[in-house]
Amino acid sequence: MRKVFAYTDGLTRLPTHYCPGCTHGVIHRVVGEVISELGLRERTVGVAPVGCSVLAYNYFNCDMFEASHGRAPAVATGAKRARPEIIVFTYQGDGDLASIGMAEIIHAANRGEKFTTIFVNNAIYGMTGGQMAPTTMPNQRATTCPAGRDVNEVGYPIRMAELIASLRTPAFVARVASHTPEATIRAKQVIKEAFEHQVAGECYGFVEVLSICPTNWGLSPRESSSWLEKEMVPYYPLGIKKRPDEIKGGAHGHN
Amino acid sequence: MSKVLMKGNEAIGEAAIRAGCVHFFGYPITPQSEVPEYLAKRLPEVGGKFIQAESEVAASNMIYGAAGVGVRVLTTSSSPGISLMAEGISYIAACELPVVIVNIMRGGPGLGGILPSQGDYLQATKGTAHGDFDLVVLAPSSVQEAVDLVILAFQLAEKYRNPVMVIGDGMIGQMMEPVEFPAQEIGPPLDPGDWALTGCKGRPTRIVNSLYLDAQKLHEHNVKLKDKSRRIAAAEQRWETYNCEGKYDLLVTAFGMMARICKTAIDELKAEGIDVGLFRPISIKPYPYEHLRGAMDKTKRVLCVEMNMGQMLEDVRMAGEGTKPIDFFGKAGGIVPAVEDVVARIRESLGKKGK
């Protein structure tokens, strides 16, 4: 009989701690499959963040760092510069990457560090209990904006993929989603491409993955999936924002 | 090898290379900027990596990343920058990674000033960052000693898998002195042992991590780190005494450059028949308490001289355990006490009038 589905050796067999309905597990799975299918597992070093995915180092079946809040790109920079032959990725949430670690992510991308970032955007702080994130949608409720995000008070949510794509330095930048099987299959293709750019030594890779948080959104997984589609996707448009070949060779390259 | 005339900061950079460290991540700050400047030029010549980080916070996390994949790595900074590096240093200590950090101190607190100071003594030795851990801290009193201690720092960092700090005031970084380097340009690479993240080919995966959600396991980790500190304290105390052969009228304690100034003061007083000994801790962490106590036993009175408001004084008092009166003389703000200031203060302590 032909085997059509199996465990990936890119992940350990440990059950994850994520809430029911959360798509971190799906995104882990996709990253693990990509690492395994590209034959990179034995030369990969991952960097886990602070936040919901703080224990990611237990789930990825490769050498792993645990970094402090927001500094995963700096840790990855040190690791990749010291050992250029290894494949390095950071796995970060929105509080970690877009708030406390904004400087580290922007500067690592701008230096053109040759590692790959998986940025999971669920528009809220999950681990700390549902506070406002830099990515929280306008009028979306969170425990630190109980009346909903007031953009006149705290500004609009930050579009990280676009922000990073605006940098002149060559990079692969994309936004995908994880709320449906179709979106997840597409996410895998894009994440694979990001790793391939690293394997080729071409450029930094940044893949933003829109994700759901049923627990802190106060919605069922199905409602969360619809909310992501209706509320997040129009504000956070999916697609490849930037490829390294698009600006290669030209002093006037566009983004 | 013959001696070369070099600025302290540049000599520190070269010493790291001679110790086999070709990876540097750091951020410019006065009065240590010549270290990154020197290494930006020098490291590419020896196949090394120099990265100017976006901040000291990032720099400390870059050295965490580099040490975690098993290479010898250096960062340097000055007082306010070290405060920013505290985050990374705590993680590095928790993960038991070998790194060397050089702090060329300036006046503080806050933005303070850019002139020499010894105002980070307590931060370096007692409260570098959050959590229970100890650095090894070495304090040179000359450019040559800065070179020697940077090389020693790498050896100790790797022996104990612990961050080691070399701490000097701004003068050490800025002054030029003749120095001699060991011939070896680049030592053997760091042994990644059974801990470094190099990719898991042919072995089980490894994790560099400082999160212990189980209280008992974190307690055990803290006990392990404390045991290591005790082993270091037993084996790695370093100090120098000067004019301490017989009994003396007074014992001066000082560290780093301040001790050199005190030596000249001691020589001047000796010519007048006033006998003053000097005790200089070279390792200010671990602090050589018992050796200092031994030096104190041969005098009636102690004077602690520092370029701060009395930070090492706490350790001197601890060594003395109330057995001797201990005076203090210190200047902060970047003022370096002159020989005549120290001479005058020693006379005051001894109740003797000047010539």
mmCIF file with all atom_site columns, N, CA, C and O in Angstrom, chain A residues 32-69:
data_model
loop_
_atom_site.group_PDB
_atom_site.id
_atom_site.type_symbol
_atom_site.label_atom_id
_atom_site.label_alt_id
_atom_site.label_comp_id
_atom_site.label_asym_id
_atom_site.label_entity_id
_atom_site.label_seq_id
_atom_site.pdbx_PDB_ins_code
_atom_site.Cartn_x
_atom_site.Cartn_y
_atom_site.Cartn_z
_atom_site.occupancy
_atom_site.B_iso_or_equiv
_atom_site.pdbx_formal_charge
_atom_site.auth_seq_id
_atom_site.auth_comp_id
_atom_site.auth_asym_id
_atom_site.auth_atom_id
_atom_site.pdbx_PDB_model_num
ATOM 1   N N  . GLY A 1 32 ? 8.662  22.123 9.556  1.00 0.00 ? 32 GLY A N  1
ATOM 2   C CA . GLY A 1 32 ? 9.345  20.836 9.744  1.00 0.00 ? 32 GLY A CA 1
ATOM 3   C C  . GLY A 1 32 ? 9.404  20.031 8.449  1.00 0.00 ? 32 GLY A C  1
ATOM 4   O O  . GLY A 1 32 ? 10.437 19.435 8.126  1.00 0.00 ? 32 GLY A O  1
ATOM 5   N N  . GLU A 1 33 ? 8.315  20.024 7.710  1.00 0.00 ? 33 GLU A N  1
ATOM 6   C CA . GLU A 1 33 ? 8.283  19.297 6.426  1.00 0.00 ? 33 GLU A CA 1
ATOM 7   C C  . GLU A 1 33 ? 9.266  19.906 5.432  1.00 0.00 ? 33 GLU A C  1
ATOM 8   O O  . GLU A 1 33 ? 9.977  19.195 4.726  1.00 0.00 ? 33 GLU A O  1
ATOM 9   N N  . VAL A 1 34 ? 9.284  21.232 5.380  1.00 0.00 ? 34 VAL A N  1
ATOM 10  C CA . VAL A 1 34 ? 10.185 21.916 4.431  1.00 0.00 ? 34 VAL A CA 1
ATOM 11  C C  . VAL A 1 34 ? 11.641 21.573 4.747  1.00 0.00 ? 34 VAL A C  1
ATOM 12  O O  . VAL A 1 34 ? 12.427 21.212 3.855  1.00 0.00 ? 34 VAL A O  1
ATOM 13  N N  . ILE A 1 35 ? 12.001 21.671 6.038  1.00 0.00 ? 35 ILE A N  1
ATOM 14  C CA . ILE A 1 35 ? 13.386 21.379 6.456  1.00 0.00 ? 35 ILE A CA 1
ATOM 15  C C  . ILE A 1 35 ? 13.738 19.938 6.081  1.00 0.00 ? 35 ILE A C  1
ATOM 16  O O  . ILE A 1 35 ? 14.822 19.655 5.557  1.00 0.00 ? 35 ILE A O  1
ATOM 17  N N  . SER A 1 36 ? 12.791 19.034 6.321  1.00 0.00 ? 36 SER A N  1
ATOM 18  C CA . SER A 1 36 ? 13.024 17.623 6.040  1.00 0.00 ? 36 SER A CA 1
ATOM 19  C C  . SER A 1 36 ? 13.114 17.355 4.532  1.00 0.00 ? 36 SER A C  1
ATOM 20  O O  . SER A 1 36 ? 14.034 16.693 4.052  1.00 0.00 ? 36 SER A O  1
ATOM 21  N N  . GLU A 1 37 ? 12.172 17.905 3.783  1.00 0.00 ? 37 GLU A N  1
ATOM 22  C CA . GLU A 1 37 ? 12.138 17.652 2.325  1.00 0.00 ? 37 GLU A CA 1
ATOM 23  C C  . GLU A 1 37 ? 13.356 18.240 1.614  1.00 0.00 ? 37 GLU A C  1
ATOM 24  O O  . GLU A 1 37 ? 13.800 17.711 0.596  1.00 0.00 ? 37 GLU A O  1
ATOM 25  N N  . LEU A 1 38 ? 13.876 19.338 2.149  1.00 0.00 ? 38 LEU A N  1
ATOM 26  C CA . LEU A 1 38 ? 15.068 19.937 1.528  1.00 0.00 ? 38 LEU A CA 1
ATOM 27  C C  . LEU A 1 38 ? 16.354 19.270 2.022  1.00 0.00 ? 38 LEU A C  1
ATOM 28  O O  . LEU A 1 38 ? 17.453 19.656 1.618  1.00 0.00 ? 38 LEU A O  1
ATOM 29  N N  . GLY A 1 39 ? 16.197 18.298 2.921  1.00 0.00 ? 39 GLY A N  1
ATOM 30  C CA . GLY A 1 39 ? 17.372 17.574 3.428  1.00 0.00 ? 39 GLY A CA 1
ATOM 31  C C  . GLY A 1 39 ? 18.264 18.422 4.312  1.00 0.00 ? 39 GLY A C  1
ATOM 32  O O  . GLY A 1 39 ? 19.490 18.256 4.338  1.00 0.00 ? 39 GLY A O  1
ATOM 33  N N  . LEU A 1 40 ? 17.663 19.342 5.048  1.00 0.00 ? 40 LEU A N  1
ATOM 34  C CA . LEU A 1 40 ? 18.451 20.315 5.826  1.00 0.00 ? 40 LEU A CA 1
ATOM 35  C C  . LEU A 1 40 ? 18.519 20.017 7.316  1.00 0.00 ? 40 LEU A C  1
ATOM 36  O O  . LEU A 1 40 ? 19.234 20.702 8.056  1.00 0.00 ? 40 LEU A O  1
ATOM 37  N N  . ARG A 1 41 ? 17.768 19.020 7.766  1.00 0.00 ? 41 ARG A N  1
ATOM 38  C CA . ARG A 1 41 ? 17.580 18.830 9.204  1.00 0.00 ? 41 ARG A CA 1
ATOM 39  C C  . ARG A 1 41 ? 18.908 18.755 9.976  1.00 0.00 ? 41 ARG A C  1
ATOM 40  O O  . ARG A 1 41 ? 19.057 19.350 11.040 1.00 0.00 ? 41 ARG A O  1
ATOM 41  N N  . GLU A 1 42 ? 19.869 18.052 9.416  1.00 0.00 ? 42 GLU A N  1
ATOM 42  C CA . GLU A 1 42 ? 21.121 17.821 10.145 1.00 0.00 ? 42 GLU A CA 1
ATOM 43  C C  . GLU A 1 42 ? 22.114 18.989 10.056 1.00 0.00 ? 42 GLU A C  1
ATOM 44  O O  . GLU A 1 42 ? 23.206 18.906 10.610 1.00 0.00 ? 42 GLU A O  1
ATOM 45  N N  . ARG A 1 43 ? 21.729 20.027 9.332  1.00 0.00 ? 43 ARG A N  1
ATOM 46  C CA . ARG A 1 43 ? 22.595 21.218 9.320  1.00 0.00 ? 43 ARG A CA 1
ATOM 47  C C  . ARG A 1 43 ? 21.822 22.472 9.712  1.00 0.00 ? 43 ARG A C  1
ATOM 48  O O  . ARG A 1 43 ? 22.273 23.601 9.473  1.00 0.00 ? 43 ARG A O  1
ATOM 49  N N  . THR A 1 44 ? 20.663 22.288 10.328 1.00 0.00 ? 44 THR A N  1
ATOM 50  C CA . THR A 1 44 ? 19.816 23.429 10.679 1.00 0.00 ? 44 THR A CA 1
ATOM 51  C C  . THR A 1 44 ? 19.904 23.767 12.168 1.00 0.00 ? 44 THR A C  1
ATOM 52  O O  . THR A 1 44 ? 19.952 22.878 13.010 1.00 0.00 ? 44 THR A O  1
ATOM 53  N N  . VAL A 1 45 ? 19.939 25.066 12.451 1.00 0.00 ? 45 VAL A N  1
ATOM 54  C CA . VAL A 1 45 ? 19.836 25.564 13.823 1.00 0.00 ? 45 VAL A CA 1
ATOM 55  C C  . VAL A 1 45 ? 18.673 26.549 13.860 1.00 0.00 ? 45 VAL A C  1
ATOM 56  O O  . VAL A 1 45 ? 18.681 27.554 13.149 1.00 0.00 ? 45 VAL A O  1
ATOM 57  N N  . GLY A 1 46 ? 17.664 26.244 14.662 1.00 0.00 ? 46 GLY A N  1
ATOM 58  C CA . GLY A 1 46 ? 16.502 27.128 14.797 1.00 0.00 ? 46 GLY A CA 1
ATOM 59  C C  . GLY A 1 46 ? 16.629 28.004 16.029 1.00 0.00 ? 46 GLY A C  1
ATOM 60  O O  . GLY A 1 46 ? 17.334 27.670 16.977 1.00 0.00 ? 46 GLY A O  1
ATOM 61  N N  . VAL A 1 47 ? 15.943 29.142 15.993 1.00 0.00 ? 47 VAL A N  1
ATOM 62  C CA . VAL A 1 47 ? 15.936 30.038 17.154 1.00 0.00 ? 47 VAL A CA 1
ATOM 63  C C  . VAL A 1 47 ? 14.489 30.280 17.562 1.00 0.00 ? 47 VAL A C  1
ATOM 64  O O  . VAL A 1 47 ? 13.702 30.831 16.787 1.00 0.00 ? 47 VAL A O  1
ATOM 65  N N  . ALA A 1 48 ? 14.151 29.847 18.770 1.00 0.00 ? 48 ALA A N  1
ATOM 66  C CA . ALA A 1 48 ? 12.789 30.004 19.280 1.00 0.00 ? 48 ALA A CA 1
ATOM 67  C C  . ALA A 1 48 ? 12.656 31.354 19.981 1.00 0.00 ? 48 ALA A C  1
ATOM 68  O O  . ALA A 1 48 ? 13.637 31.901 20.471 1.00 0.00 ? 48 ALA A O  1
ATOM 69  N N  . PRO A 1 49 ? 11.434 31.898 20.023 1.00 0.00 ? 49 PRO A N  1
ATOM 70  C CA . PRO A 1 49 ? 11.219 33.231 20.597 1.00 0.00 ? 49 PRO A CA 1
ATOM 71  C C  . PRO A 1 49 ? 10.686 33.149 22.017 1.00 0.00 ? 49 PRO A C  1
ATOM 72  O O  . PRO A 1 49 ? 10.610 32.071 22.605 1.00 0.00 ? 49 PRO A O  1
ATOM 73  N N  . VAL A 1 50 ? 10.296 34.301 22.550 1.00 0.00 ? 50 VAL A N  1
ATOM 74  C CA . VAL A 1 50 ? 9.477  34.335 23.759 1.00 0.00 ? 50 VAL A CA 1
ATOM 75  C C  . VAL A 1 50 ? 8.039  34.579 23.309 1.00 0.00 ? 50 VAL A C  1
ATOM 76  O O  . VAL A 1 50 ? 7.801  35.320 22.370 1.00 0.00 ? 50 VAL A O  1
ATOM 77  N N  . GLY A 1 51 ? 7.099  33.944 23.969 1.00 0.00 ? 51 GLY A N  1
ATOM 78  C CA . GLY A 1 51 ? 5.697  34.045 23.559 1.00 0.00 ? 51 GLY A CA 1
ATOM 79  C C  . GLY A 1 51 ? 5.112  32.657 23.481 1.00 0.00 ? 51 GLY A C  1
ATOM 80  O O  . GLY A 1 51 ? 5.660  31.702 24.036 1.00 0.00 ? 51 GLY A O  1
ATOM 81  N N  . CYS A 1 52 ? 3.988  32.528 22.761 1.00 0.00 ? 52 CYS A N  1
ATOM 82  C CA . CYS A 1 52 ? 3.317  31.224 22.701 1.00 0.00 ? 52 CYS A CA 1
ATOM 83  C C  . CYS A 1 52 ? 4.245  30.120 22.205 1.00 0.00 ? 52 CYS A C  1
ATOM 84  O O  . CYS A 1 52 ? 4.172  28.992 22.665 1.00 0.00 ? 52 CYS A O  1
ATOM 85  N N  . SER A 1 53 ? 5.115  30.460 21.257 1.00 0.00 ? 53 SER A N  1
ATOM 86  C CA . SER A 1 53 ? 5.976  29.432 20.670 1.00 0.00 ? 53 SER A CA 1
ATOM 87  C C  . SER A 1 53 ? 7.323  29.332 21.376 1.00 0.00 ? 53 SER A C  1
ATOM 88  O O  . SER A 1 53 ? 8.312  28.866 20.816 1.00 0.00 ? 53 SER A O  1
ATOM 89  N N  . VAL A 1 54 ? 7.347  29.752 22.639 1.00 0.00 ? 54 VAL A N  1
ATOM 90  C CA . VAL A 1 54 ? 8.587  29.734 23.419 1.00 0.00 ? 54 VAL A CA 1
ATOM 91  C C  . VAL A 1 54 ? 9.171  28.320 23.518 1.00 0.00 ? 54 VAL A C  1
ATOM 92  O O  . VAL A 1 54 ? 10.382 28.150 23.610 1.00 0.00 ? 54 VAL A O  1
ATOM 93  N N  . LEU A 1 55 ? 8.295  27.322 23.481 1.00 0.00 ? 55 LEU A N  1
ATOM 94  C CA . LEU A 1 55 ? 8.785  25.942 23.601 1.00 0.00 ? 55 LEU A CA 1
ATOM 95  C C  . LEU A 1 55 ? 9.049  25.282 22.247 1.00 0.00 ? 55 LEU A C  1
ATOM 96  O O  . LEU A 1 55 ? 9.245  24.066 22.177 1.00 0.00 ? 55 LEU A O  1
ATOM 97  N N  . ALA A 1 56 ? 9.074  26.081 21.186 1.00 0.00 ? 56 ALA A N  1
ATOM 98  C CA . ALA A 1 56 ? 9.286  25.525 19.844 1.00 0.00 ? 56 ALA A CA 1
ATOM 99  C C  . ALA A 1 56 ? 10.556 24.680 19.781 1.00 0.00 ? 56 ALA A C  1
ATOM 100 O O  . ALA A 1 56 ? 10.653 23.747 18.979 1.00 0.00 ? 56 ALA A O  1
ATOM 101 N N  . TYR A 1 57 ? 11.513 25.001 20.663 1.00 0.00 ? 57 TYR A N  1
ATOM 102 C CA . TYR A 1 57 ? 12.772 24.229 20.641 1.00 0.00 ? 57 TYR A CA 1
ATOM 103 C C  . TYR A 1 57 ? 12.552 22.763 20.992 1.00 0.00 ? 57 TYR A C  1
ATOM 104 O O  . TYR A 1 57 ? 13.381 21.923 20.693 1.00 0.00 ? 57 TYR A O  1
ATOM 105 N N  . ASN A 1 58 ? 11.438 22.485 21.646 1.00 0.00 ? 58 ASN A N  1
ATOM 106 C CA . ASN A 1 58 ? 11.131 21.080 21.940 1.00 0.00 ? 58 ASN A CA 1
ATOM 107 C C  . ASN A 1 58 ? 10.488 20.358 20.756 1.00 0.00 ? 58 ASN A C  1
ATOM 108 O O  . ASN A 1 58 ? 10.461 19.129 20.722 1.00 0.00 ? 58 ASN A O  1
ATOM 109 N N  . TYR A 1 59 ? 9.947  21.094 19.826 1.00 0.00 ? 59 TYR A N  1
ATOM 110 C CA . TYR A 1 59 ? 9.149  20.490 18.746 1.00 0.00 ? 59 TYR A CA 1
ATOM 111 C C  . TYR A 1 59 ? 9.926  20.323 17.444 1.00 0.00 ? 59 TYR A C  1
ATOM 112 O O  . TYR A 1 59 ? 9.657  19.403 16.685 1.00 0.00 ? 59 TYR A O  1
ATOM 113 N N  . PHE A 1 60 ? 10.856 21.252 17.157 1.00 0.00 ? 60 PHE A N  1
ATOM 114 C CA . PHE A 1 60 ? 11.648 21.114 15.933 1.00 0.00 ? 60 PHE A CA 1
ATOM 115 C C  . PHE A 1 60 ? 12.771 20.113 16.188 1.00 0.00 ? 60 PHE A C  1
ATOM 116 O O  . PHE A 1 60 ? 13.481 20.203 17.191 1.00 0.00 ? 60 PHE A O  1
ATOM 117 N N  . ASN A 1 61 ? 12.900 19.179 15.266 1.00 0.00 ? 61 ASN A N  1
ATOM 118 C CA . ASN A 1 61 ? 13.851 18.081 15.456 1.00 0.00 ? 61 ASN A CA 1
ATOM 119 C C  . ASN A 1 61 ? 15.219 18.435 14.874 1.00 0.00 ? 61 ASN A C  1
ATOM 120 O O  . ASN A 1 61 ? 15.753 17.738 14.012 1.00 0.00 ? 61 ASN A O  1
ATOM 121 N N  . CYS A 1 62 ? 15.741 19.572 15.329 1.00 0.00 ? 62 CYS A N  1
ATOM 122 C CA . CYS A 1 62 ? 17.077 20.006 14.894 1.00 0.00 ? 62 CYS A CA 1
ATOM 123 C C  . CYS A 1 62 ? 17.688 20.752 16.068 1.00 0.00 ? 62 CYS A C  1
ATOM 124 O O  . CYS A 1 62 ? 17.024 20.963 17.083 1.00 0.00 ? 62 CYS A O  1
ATOM 125 N N  . ASP A 1 63 ? 18.939 21.159 15.943 1.00 0.00 ? 63 ASP A N  1
ATOM 126 C CA . ASP A 1 63 ? 19.558 21.945 17.003 1.00 0.00 ? 63 ASP A CA 1
ATOM 127 C C  . ASP A 1 63 ? 18.778 23.256 17.166 1.00 0.00 ? 63 ASP A C  1
ATOM 128 O O  . ASP A 1 63 ? 18.404 23.887 16.174 1.00 0.00 ? 63 ASP A O  1
ATOM 129 N N  . MET A 1 64 ? 18.560 23.663 18.409 1.00 0.00 ? 64 MET A N  1
ATOM 130 C CA . MET A 1 64 ? 17.712 24.842 18.658 1.00 0.00 ? 64 MET A CA 1
ATOM 131 C C  . MET A 1 64 ? 18.279 25.740 19.757 1.00 0.00 ? 64 MET A C  1
ATOM 132 O O  . MET A 1 64 ? 18.801 25.268 20.759 1.00 0.00 ? 64 MET A O  1
ATOM 133 N N  . PHE A 1 65 ? 18.103 27.033 19.544 1.00 0.00 ? 65 PHE A N  1
ATOM 134 C CA . PHE A 1 65 ? 18.348 28.044 20.573 1.00 0.00 ? 65 PHE A CA 1
ATOM 135 C C  . PHE A 1 65 ? 17.020 28.469 21.181 1.00 0.00 ? 65 PHE A C  1
ATOM 136 O O  . PHE A 1 65 ? 16.007 28.504 20.488 1.00 0.00 ? 65 PHE A O  1
ATOM 137 N N  . GLU A 1 66 ? 17.053 28.900 22.435 1.00 0.00 ? 66 GLU A N  1
ATOM 138 C CA . GLU A 1 66 ? 15.975 29.715 22.969 1.00 0.00 ? 66 GLU A CA 1
ATOM 139 C C  . GLU A 1 66 ? 16.541 31.126 23.132 1.00 0.00 ? 66 GLU A C  1
ATOM 140 O O  . GLU A 1 66 ? 17.568 31.315 23.780 1.00 0.00 ? 66 GLU A O  1
ATOM 141 N N  . ALA A 1 67 ? 15.886 32.103 22.495 1.00 0.00 ? 67 ALA A N  1
ATOM 142 C CA . ALA A 1 67 ? 16.373 33.489 22.571 1.00 0.00 ? 67 ALA A CA 1
ATOM 143 C C  . ALA A 1 67 ? 15.534 34.287 23.554 1.00 0.00 ? 67 ALA A C  1
ATOM 144 O O  . ALA A 1 67 ? 14.430 33.886 23.914 1.00 0.00 ? 67 ALA A O  1
ATOM 145 N N  . SER A 1 68 ? 16.045 35.441 23.965 1.00 0.00 ? 68 SER A N  1
ATOM 146 C CA . SER A 1 68 ? 15.231 36.316 24.807 1.00 0.00 ? 68 SER A CA 1
ATOM 147 C C  . SER A 1 68 ? 14.238 37.066 23.912 1.00 0.00 ? 68 SER A C  1
ATOM 148 O O  . SER A 1 68 ? 14.356 37.066 22.691 1.00 0.00 ? 68 SER A O  1
ATOM 149 N N  . HIS A 1 69 ? 13.281 37.711 24.536 1.00 0.00 ? 69 HIS A N  1
ATOM 150 C CA . HIS A 1 69 ? 12.195 38.406 23.857 1.00 0.00 ? 69 HIS A CA 1
ATOM 151 C C  . HIS A 1 69 ? 12.686 39.335 22.736 1.00 0.00 ? 69 HIS A C  1
ATOM 152 O O  . HIS A 1 69 ? 13.342 40.337 23.008 1.00 0.00 ? 69 HIS A O  1
#
